[in-house]
Amino acid sequence: MYLAKFFHRPPGDDDRELMLIPGSSPMVMGIHMNREDEPGSDQYLREEFPDIADAAAAFRRHVAELVAAGYLETDHTKHSLRDLGPDPQAKPDWQKGLDELMILALSAPRADQAKQLEALKGTPAEHEPLYLWHAARCDYARDDAVQAVRFAEQARDTIRARRAAGQPHYAWSIYENDLEGRILELLSDAYLEAGNPEASLKTIEYLCKTAPNHDRILKRAELLCGYFPERREEAFDDAYQWSRFGGYEDIMGFPGYAEYESRRKAGTSAKGWRWKPGAPASEADVSAAEQALGVRLPDDYRNFLLTRGETELLVRLPESSSELRFYAPGELATQLRNVLDFIAHSDDELEEACAYFRKEYGVSLKHLVPVAEPSQLSRCLLLHVEPGAGYAQCFQWDHDGAWELEQKQPSFDVALKRLTDGIEQRDATQLAFFDL
């Protein structure tokens, strides 16, 4: 995380950037802007500190020194910025107040943070996701889980609503995805503390799907073991795969883990795969997806959505694991757009690609709908939905060969069976789709 402030003093040939860099070795760094000297020569300040409190105090001191020297703090926030451009605008006081709140959250007692939250009430700051997240953090620390849930939900909903409307939010130099992830981690904890493990699990599972990391996967495994015994084997999956990174000792101590580990190592699983409990779609969900795509989905895939819906095929082999994530109906049109945007970067290139796919594979590129993707891999399973001779055919597709289709199958059901049979038989061609 880089927390950057930018300063302008006319005529603008000596603008400054000042950065507070938290971490195990906190640092304050100063950059001369508008400079084209040798790399690194633009750095006029670099101070390292034993703790974040000392770094925060130094950061505030350097800010005050720049202001006293006639510099104006501007409203820029992007830490990689190197040119402020003409006529930079002053940062509003309420944004400066949110900056200070973030610094206090890193370096000061909760009481100081609470005072800053109170001081920002009645300003635009109190409607920002960053403010709401810190308010939720303070309530959670005071063991007021109900209030923490309320603020964290408001923070989550605000950031998503602003994103959908194309409206900005102020979070200093914190990336939107980073802030949203921190909000959702806190919300998951608050849900659990408030006695709602189902909501806690749903929230952390969303993060594991959209922005997985070790801590989030571990938290999901702990929830599964502690509150959802019918899904405990999923937690064992995680422990078996990730225990070398630490943190899974309690899960590995649960009754049943030793037997599970022995079974995985021996490779005695009958199939090597199983289905994760999913969220079956409604007929209305499927119809809405069809309307967005402008076609009727093949019957076998429609039935899959209505019976399994958004789910995962869990692949569990003795030395490796993977998941094939199947999209919810509401994601299909977006996933199609994402693939088209990756394959072609302009209308002319898209038309060229469409002609190539029609000639080479006999399919309409604009009707190749992604229906599933292996976890953390840039590839997917495509379903062809253009009415005609190629209707319902399935293909495998990889970003690395964006104009190539592989493993053609006559239908979704056949493609799925070919994959699962390949897993059972340890077929190298089918396992390659999962990078196993």
Tab-separated table of C-alpha atoms in Angstrom, residues 15-388:
chain	number	residue	atom	x	y	z
A	15	ASP	CA	5.858	19.839	-7.641
A	16	ARG	CA	6.310	17.183	-4.943
A	17	GLU	CA	4.948	13.757	-4.085
A	18	LEU	CA	5.138	12.528	-0.499
A	19	MET	CA	4.447	8.866	0.216
A	20	LEU	CA	3.754	6.956	3.423
A	21	ILE	CA	4.554	3.296	2.839
A	22	PRO	CA	3.366	0.962	5.637
A	23	GLY	CA	4.643	-2.558	6.071
A	24	SER	CA	7.265	-4.430	8.053
A	25	SER	CA	9.734	-1.586	7.401
A	26	PRO	CA	7.617	1.593	7.246
A	27	MET	CA	8.997	4.354	5.068
A	28	VAL	CA	8.402	7.956	4.064
A	29	MET	CA	9.530	8.862	0.564
A	30	GLY	CA	9.614	12.182	-1.281
A	31	ILE	CA	9.653	12.581	-5.061
A	32	HIS	CA	10.485	15.616	-7.215
A	33	MET	CA	7.890	15.682	-9.992
A	34	ASN	CA	8.279	16.949	-13.566
A	35	ARG	CA	11.865	15.710	-13.601
A	36	GLU	CA	13.552	13.815	-16.448
A	37	ASP	CA	16.921	13.077	-14.875
A	38	GLU	CA	18.537	9.706	-14.324
A	39	PRO	CA	16.264	7.001	-12.821
A	40	GLY	CA	16.051	7.492	-9.069
A	41	SER	CA	17.437	11.022	-9.117
A	42	ASP	CA	13.963	12.445	-8.609
A	43	GLN	CA	13.900	11.087	-5.036
A	44	TYR	CA	14.653	13.834	-2.523
A	45	LEU	CA	13.623	12.017	0.658
A	46	ARG	CA	13.802	8.450	1.931
A	47	GLU	CA	13.424	7.685	5.620
A	48	GLU	CA	12.902	4.261	7.182
A	49	PHE	CA	11.397	3.727	10.642
A	50	PRO	CA	11.152	0.912	13.183
A	51	ASP	CA	7.360	1.235	13.457
A	52	ILE	CA	4.420	2.828	11.674
A	53	ALA	CA	3.710	5.348	14.448
A	54	ASP	CA	7.132	6.987	13.923
A	55	ALA	CA	6.646	6.913	10.157
A	56	ALA	CA	3.198	8.517	10.467
A	57	ALA	CA	4.562	11.291	12.680
A	58	ALA	CA	7.355	11.996	10.181
A	59	PHE	CA	4.884	11.978	7.305
A	60	ARG	CA	2.702	14.593	9.022
A	61	ARG	CA	5.785	16.697	9.764
A	62	HIS	CA	6.913	16.673	6.134
A	63	VAL	CA	3.393	17.603	4.993
A	64	ALA	CA	3.401	20.585	7.353
A	65	GLU	CA	6.844	21.660	6.128
A	66	LEU	CA	5.723	21.648	2.502
A	67	VAL	CA	2.596	23.677	3.317
A	68	ALA	CA	4.683	26.164	5.305
A	69	ALA	CA	6.974	26.522	2.291
A	70	GLY	CA	4.031	27.618	0.129
A	71	TYR	CA	2.999	24.305	-1.402
A	72	LEU	CA	-0.692	23.501	-1.977
A	73	GLU	CA	-1.887	19.952	-1.340
A	74	THR	CA	-3.732	18.858	-4.493
A	75	ASP	CA	-6.572	16.412	-4.992
A	76	HIS	CA	-4.420	13.843	-6.839
A	77	THR	CA	-4.106	10.387	-5.279
A	78	LYS	CA	-2.492	7.986	-7.793
A	79	HIS	CA	0.896	7.117	-6.314
A	80	SER	CA	2.480	6.412	-9.723
A	81	LEU	CA	1.621	9.896	-11.032
A	82	ARG	CA	4.652	11.898	-12.163
A	83	ASP	CA	3.087	15.054	-13.660
A	84	LEU	CA	0.309	17.070	-12.024
A	85	GLY	CA	-0.646	18.838	-15.220
A	86	PRO	CA	-1.811	22.477	-15.446
A	87	ASP	CA	-3.810	24.192	-12.712
A	88	PRO	CA	-4.017	21.394	-10.082
A	89	GLN	CA	-6.938	21.711	-7.668
A	90	ALA	CA	-6.729	21.835	-3.877
A	91	LYS	CA	-7.767	18.744	-1.942
A	92	PRO	CA	-10.998	19.351	0.060
A	93	ASP	CA	-10.726	19.305	3.836
A	94	TRP	CA	-13.038	16.304	4.158
A	95	GLN	CA	-10.700	14.262	1.959
A	96	LYS	CA	-7.736	15.356	4.063
A	97	GLY	CA	-9.766	14.202	7.058
A	98	LEU	CA	-10.211	10.751	5.520
A	99	ASP	CA	-6.475	10.619	4.856
A	100	GLU	CA	-5.852	11.324	8.528
A	101	LEU	CA	-8.381	8.648	9.498
A	102	MET	CA	-6.438	6.110	7.429
A	103	ILE	CA	-3.159	7.153	9.047
A	104	LEU	CA	-4.713	6.812	12.503
A	105	ALA	CA	-6.055	3.371	11.611
A	106	LEU	CA	-2.499	2.305	10.845
A	107	SER	CA	-0.745	3.951	13.748
A	108	ALA	CA	-2.987	5.098	16.614
A	109	PRO	CA	-5.306	3.700	19.342
A	110	ARG	CA	-8.975	3.057	18.577
A	111	ALA	CA	-9.983	6.037	20.697
A	112	ASP	CA	-8.103	8.390	18.370
A	113	GLN	CA	-9.754	6.803	15.359
A	114	ALA	CA	-13.184	7.182	16.979
A	115	LYS	CA	-12.544	10.898	17.568
A	116	GLN	CA	-11.661	11.360	13.900
A	117	LEU	CA	-14.774	9.486	12.812
A	118	GLU	CA	-16.846	11.790	14.999
A	119	ALA	CA	-15.103	14.870	13.591
A	120	LEU	CA	-15.991	13.828	10.038
A	121	LYS	CA	-19.698	13.405	10.723
A	122	GLY	CA	-21.799	15.878	8.801
A	123	THR	CA	-19.231	16.123	5.998
A	124	PRO	CA	-19.217	14.286	2.643
A	125	ALA	CA	-16.687	11.906	4.183
A	126	GLU	CA	-19.280	9.999	6.228
A	127	HIS	CA	-20.904	8.688	3.023
A	128	GLU	CA	-17.688	7.270	1.593
A	129	PRO	CA	-16.892	3.512	1.679
A	130	LEU	CA	-13.543	4.273	3.339
A	131	TYR	CA	-15.252	6.076	6.240
A	132	LEU	CA	-17.916	3.359	6.588
A	133	TRP	CA	-15.258	0.640	6.659
A	134	HIS	CA	-13.384	2.368	9.487
A	135	ALA	CA	-16.639	2.941	11.366
A	136	ALA	CA	-17.369	-0.792	11.070
A	137	ARG	CA	-13.839	-1.634	12.251
A	138	CYS	CA	-14.260	0.491	15.370
A	139	ASP	CA	-17.650	-1.046	16.195
A	140	TYR	CA	-16.283	-4.542	15.668
A	141	ALA	CA	-13.402	-3.780	18.034
A	142	ARG	CA	-15.976	-2.624	20.622
A	143	ASP	CA	-17.775	-5.987	20.274
A	144	ASP	CA	-20.798	-4.317	18.680
A	145	ALA	CA	-21.132	-6.843	15.858
A	146	VAL	CA	-24.643	-5.742	14.860
A	147	GLN	CA	-23.534	-2.156	14.271
A	148	ALA	CA	-20.367	-3.375	12.556
A	149	VAL	CA	-22.486	-5.411	10.141
A	150	ARG	CA	-24.647	-2.370	9.409
A	151	PHE	CA	-21.698	-0.126	8.565
A	152	ALA	CA	-19.817	-2.833	6.622
A	153	GLU	CA	-22.903	-3.677	4.557
A	154	GLN	CA	-23.355	0.025	3.831
A	155	ALA	CA	-19.709	0.272	2.769
A	156	ARG	CA	-20.063	-2.777	0.506
A	157	ASP	CA	-23.295	-1.544	-1.064
A	158	THR	CA	-21.960	1.986	-1.564
A	159	ILE	CA	-18.813	0.906	-3.377
A	160	ARG	CA	-20.810	-1.413	-5.648
A	161	ALA	CA	-23.495	1.189	-6.370
A	162	ARG	CA	-20.882	3.825	-7.236
A	163	ARG	CA	-19.130	1.353	-9.517
A	164	ALA	CA	-22.357	0.410	-11.305
A	165	ALA	CA	-23.264	4.070	-11.798
A	166	GLY	CA	-19.777	5.039	-12.939
A	167	GLN	CA	-19.467	7.413	-9.980
A	168	PRO	CA	-16.187	7.901	-8.104
A	169	HIS	CA	-15.520	7.318	-4.445
A	170	TYR	CA	-12.676	8.680	-2.360
A	171	ALA	CA	-10.315	6.144	-0.798
A	172	TRP	CA	-7.013	8.060	-0.943
A	173	SER	CA	-4.434	5.861	-2.735
A	174	ILE	CA	-6.141	2.550	-1.891
A	175	TYR	CA	-7.187	0.586	-4.969
A	176	GLU	CA	-10.907	-0.091	-5.225
A	177	ASN	CA	-10.526	-3.882	-5.274
A	178	ASP	CA	-8.220	-3.732	-2.254
A	179	LEU	CA	-10.699	-1.644	-0.274
A	180	GLU	CA	-13.638	-3.833	-1.267
A	181	GLY	CA	-11.723	-6.932	-0.201
A	182	ARG	CA	-10.946	-5.427	3.214
A	183	ILE	CA	-14.593	-4.427	3.636
A	184	LEU	CA	-15.802	-7.939	2.820
A	185	GLU	CA	-13.255	-9.622	5.097
A	186	LEU	CA	-14.485	-7.484	7.972
A	187	LEU	CA	-18.109	-8.113	7.038
A	188	SER	CA	-17.530	-11.860	7.094
A	189	ASP	CA	-16.031	-11.618	10.592
A	190	ALA	CA	-18.867	-9.377	11.792
A	191	TYR	CA	-21.537	-11.713	10.413
A	192	LEU	CA	-19.974	-14.602	12.323
A	193	GLU	CA	-19.730	-12.581	15.530
A	194	ALA	CA	-23.383	-11.588	15.090
A	195	GLY	CA	-24.410	-15.262	14.890
A	196	ASN	CA	-24.853	-15.580	11.123
A	197	PRO	CA	-22.309	-18.151	9.889
A	198	GLU	CA	-24.216	-18.643	6.621
A	199	ALA	CA	-23.751	-15.001	5.630
A	200	SER	CA	-20.162	-15.103	6.863
A	201	LEU	CA	-19.373	-18.096	4.647
A	202	LYS	CA	-21.174	-16.634	1.627
A	203	THR	CA	-19.145	-13.433	1.929
A	204	ILE	CA	-15.769	-15.112	2.272
A	205	GLU	CA	-16.598	-17.567	-0.527
A	206	TYR	CA	-17.282	-14.613	-2.818
A	207	LEU	CA	-13.802	-13.285	-2.009
A	208	CYS	CA	-12.225	-16.704	-2.558
A	209	LYS	CA	-13.827	-16.737	-5.997
A	210	THR	CA	-13.033	-13.156	-7.051
A	211	ALA	CA	-9.784	-12.364	-5.214
A	212	PRO	CA	-8.371	-15.467	-3.510
A	213	ASN	CA	-5.410	-15.375	-1.165
A	214	HIS	CA	-4.046	-17.621	1.564
A	215	ASP	CA	-5.812	-15.890	4.465
A	216	ARG	CA	-9.207	-15.934	2.736
A	217	ILE	CA	-8.978	-19.583	1.747
A	218	LEU	CA	-7.949	-20.457	5.316
A	219	LYS	CA	-10.860	-18.467	6.746
A	220	ARG	CA	-13.276	-20.300	4.471
A	221	ALA	CA	-11.832	-23.650	5.561
A	222	GLU	CA	-12.190	-22.705	9.237
A	223	LEU	CA	-15.831	-21.741	8.706
A	224	LEU	CA	-16.574	-24.998	6.891
A	225	CYS	CA	-14.967	-27.080	9.621
A	226	GLY	CA	-16.564	-25.212	12.486
A	227	TYR	CA	-20.102	-24.624	11.225
A	228	PHE	CA	-20.823	-26.793	8.185
A	229	PRO	CA	-19.870	-30.400	8.978
A	230	GLU	CA	-21.571	-31.650	5.807
A	231	ARG	CA	-18.971	-29.681	3.813
A	232	ARG	CA	-15.975	-30.408	6.024
A	233	GLU	CA	-14.205	-32.355	3.307
A	234	GLU	CA	-13.864	-29.127	1.325
A	235	ALA	CA	-11.854	-27.743	4.234
A	236	PHE	CA	-9.774	-30.920	4.227
A	237	ASP	CA	-9.140	-30.291	0.519
A	238	ASP	CA	-7.695	-26.881	1.341
A	239	ALA	CA	-5.603	-28.192	4.231
A	240	TYR	CA	-4.178	-30.970	2.061
A	241	GLN	CA	-3.259	-28.531	-0.688
A	242	TRP	CA	-2.119	-25.466	1.277
A	243	SER	CA	-0.957	-26.635	4.728
A	244	ARG	CA	2.679	-26.167	3.711
A	245	PHE	CA	2.048	-22.416	3.984
A	246	GLY	CA	0.875	-22.747	7.597
A	247	GLY	CA	-2.302	-22.052	9.534
A	248	TYR	CA	-4.160	-25.320	8.951
A	249	GLU	CA	-3.062	-27.157	12.100
A	250	ASP	CA	-6.509	-27.060	13.760
A	251	ILE	CA	-8.235	-28.290	10.616
A	252	MET	CA	-5.750	-31.139	10.247
A	253	GLY	CA	-6.578	-32.098	13.837
A	254	PHE	CA	-10.281	-32.651	13.118
A	255	PRO	CA	-11.571	-36.240	13.235
A	256	GLY	CA	-11.534	-37.608	9.719
A	257	TYR	CA	-8.634	-35.589	8.332
A	258	ALA	CA	-6.038	-38.342	8.800
A	259	GLU	CA	-8.219	-40.788	6.884
A	260	TYR	CA	-8.834	-38.189	4.160
A	261	GLU	CA	-5.101	-37.501	3.822
A	262	SER	CA	-4.315	-41.194	3.611
A	263	ARG	CA	-6.952	-41.649	0.915
A	264	ARG	CA	-5.632	-38.717	-1.138
A	265	LYS	CA	-2.028	-39.872	-0.921
A	266	ALA	CA	-2.949	-43.422	-1.886
A	267	GLY	CA	-4.987	-42.215	-4.839
A	268	THR	CA	-7.825	-44.544	-3.870
A	269	SER	CA	-10.602	-42.048	-4.576
A	270	ALA	CA	-13.062	-43.776	-6.878
A	271	LYS	CA	-13.335	-40.823	-9.225
A	272	GLY	CA	-10.951	-38.027	-8.324
A	273	TRP	CA	-13.754	-35.494	-8.644
A	274	ARG	CA	-16.989	-34.469	-6.980
A	275	TRP	CA	-19.519	-31.660	-7.158
A	276	LYS	CA	-19.548	-28.766	-4.731
A	277	PRO	CA	-23.043	-27.842	-3.517
A	278	GLY	CA	-24.291	-25.209	-5.920
A	279	ALA	CA	-27.018	-22.606	-6.242
A	280	PRO	CA	-29.594	-23.881	-8.784
A	281	ALA	CA	-30.937	-21.189	-11.069
A	282	SER	CA	-34.618	-20.424	-11.479
A	283	GLU	CA	-36.448	-20.542	-14.775
A	284	ALA	CA	-36.646	-16.758	-14.599
A	285	ASP	CA	-32.848	-16.551	-14.205
A	286	VAL	CA	-32.284	-18.745	-17.254
A	287	SER	CA	-34.858	-16.857	-19.326
A	288	ALA	CA	-33.219	-13.550	-18.422
A	289	ALA	CA	-29.833	-14.904	-19.533
A	290	GLU	CA	-31.336	-16.094	-22.808
A	291	GLN	CA	-32.873	-12.692	-23.387
A	292	ALA	CA	-29.504	-10.996	-22.753
A	293	LEU	CA	-27.814	-13.395	-25.215
A	294	GLY	CA	-30.640	-13.283	-27.756
A	295	VAL	CA	-30.857	-17.094	-28.079
A	296	ARG	CA	-32.321	-20.147	-26.365
A	297	LEU	CA	-29.723	-22.164	-24.503
A	298	PRO	CA	-29.344	-25.879	-25.349
A	299	ASP	CA	-31.632	-28.128	-23.320
A	300	ASP	CA	-28.875	-30.113	-21.594
A	301	TYR	CA	-27.144	-26.927	-20.422
A	302	ARG	CA	-30.485	-25.389	-19.379
A	303	ASN	CA	-31.137	-28.471	-17.248
A	304	PHE	CA	-27.666	-28.143	-15.704
A	305	LEU	CA	-28.392	-24.542	-14.705
A	306	LEU	CA	-31.771	-25.477	-13.223
A	307	THR	CA	-30.370	-28.393	-11.210
A	308	ARG	CA	-26.816	-27.283	-10.307
A	309	GLY	CA	-26.538	-23.650	-11.389
A	310	GLU	CA	-23.523	-21.737	-10.126
A	311	THR	CA	-21.284	-24.498	-8.801
A	312	GLU	CA	-17.821	-26.051	-9.000
A	313	LEU	CA	-16.495	-29.395	-10.143
A	314	LEU	CA	-13.824	-30.224	-7.561
A	315	VAL	CA	-10.852	-32.184	-8.920
A	316	ARG	CA	-8.876	-33.971	-6.208
A	317	LEU	CA	-5.880	-36.083	-7.232
A	318	PRO	CA	-3.126	-37.454	-4.966
A	319	GLU	CA	-0.651	-34.654	-5.646
A	320	SER	CA	-2.774	-31.852	-7.055
A	321	SER	CA	-6.166	-30.153	-6.983
A	322	SER	CA	-8.251	-27.859	-9.133
A	323	GLU	CA	-11.782	-26.543	-9.508
A	324	LEU	CA	-13.913	-25.956	-12.582
A	325	ARG	CA	-16.187	-23.038	-11.791
A	326	PHE	CA	-19.531	-22.888	-13.626
A	327	TYR	CA	-21.008	-19.422	-14.057
A	328	ALA	CA	-24.423	-18.314	-12.882
A	329	PRO	CA	-26.825	-17.458	-15.753
A	330	GLY	CA	-26.524	-13.750	-15.013
A	331	GLU	CA	-22.770	-13.865	-15.708
A	332	LEU	CA	-22.946	-15.393	-19.182
A	333	ALA	CA	-23.381	-12.228	-21.254
A	334	THR	CA	-20.576	-10.473	-19.363
A	335	GLN	CA	-18.226	-13.444	-19.793
A	336	LEU	CA	-18.968	-13.518	-23.526
A	337	ARG	CA	-18.142	-9.829	-23.785
A	338	ASN	CA	-14.901	-10.385	-21.862
A	339	VAL	CA	-13.758	-13.105	-24.281
A	340	LEU	CA	-14.635	-11.022	-27.346
A	341	ASP	CA	-12.762	-8.035	-25.919
A	342	PHE	CA	-9.720	-10.210	-25.292
A	343	ILE	CA	-9.704	-11.738	-28.761
A	344	ALA	CA	-10.247	-8.456	-30.627
A	345	HIS	CA	-9.307	-4.903	-29.657
A	346	SER	CA	-11.295	-3.110	-32.365
A	347	ASP	CA	-14.410	-3.575	-34.498
A	348	ASP	CA	-12.290	-4.345	-37.552
A	349	GLU	CA	-10.274	-6.960	-35.685
A	350	LEU	CA	-13.476	-8.506	-34.325
A	351	GLU	CA	-14.917	-8.854	-37.816
A	352	GLU	CA	-11.658	-10.444	-38.967
A	353	ALA	CA	-11.787	-12.881	-36.031
A	354	CYS	CA	-15.440	-13.729	-36.721
A	355	ALA	CA	-14.612	-14.574	-40.331
A	356	TYR	CA	-11.678	-16.737	-39.199
A	357	PHE	CA	-13.719	-18.699	-36.648
A	358	ARG	CA	-16.500	-19.228	-39.208
A	359	LYS	CA	-14.058	-20.530	-41.825
A	360	GLU	CA	-11.821	-22.567	-39.520
A	361	TYR	CA	-14.346	-24.041	-37.087
A	362	GLY	CA	-17.765	-23.440	-38.628
A	363	VAL	CA	-19.014	-21.452	-35.640
A	364	SER	CA	-20.053	-17.897	-34.833
A	365	LEU	CA	-17.518	-16.269	-32.531
A	366	LYS	CA	-20.213	-13.944	-31.171
A	367	HIS	CA	-22.224	-17.020	-30.099
A	368	LEU	CA	-19.429	-18.853	-28.247
A	369	VAL	CA	-20.574	-18.407	-24.650
A	370	PRO	CA	-18.145	-19.152	-21.777
A	371	VAL	CA	-19.914	-21.410	-19.276
A	372	ALA	CA	-17.061	-22.487	-16.958
A	373	GLU	CA	-13.412	-21.754	-16.115
A	374	PRO	CA	-10.755	-23.708	-14.205
A	375	SER	CA	-9.638	-21.873	-11.079
A	376	GLN	CA	-6.848	-19.320	-11.537
A	377	LEU	CA	-6.311	-20.279	-15.191
A	378	SER	CA	-6.905	-18.137	-18.264
A	379	ARG	CA	-9.046	-20.633	-20.120
A	380	CYS	CA	-12.682	-21.663	-20.290
A	381	LEU	CA	-15.308	-24.019	-21.650
A	382	LEU	CA	-17.253	-22.469	-24.541
A	383	LEU	CA	-20.786	-23.385	-25.627
A	384	HIS	CA	-21.881	-22.511	-29.188
A	385	VAL	CA	-25.461	-21.207	-29.173
A	386	GLU	CA	-25.997	-19.987	-32.738
A	387	PRO	CA	-29.000	-21.824	-34.247
A	388	GLY	CA	-27.945	-24.137	-37.027
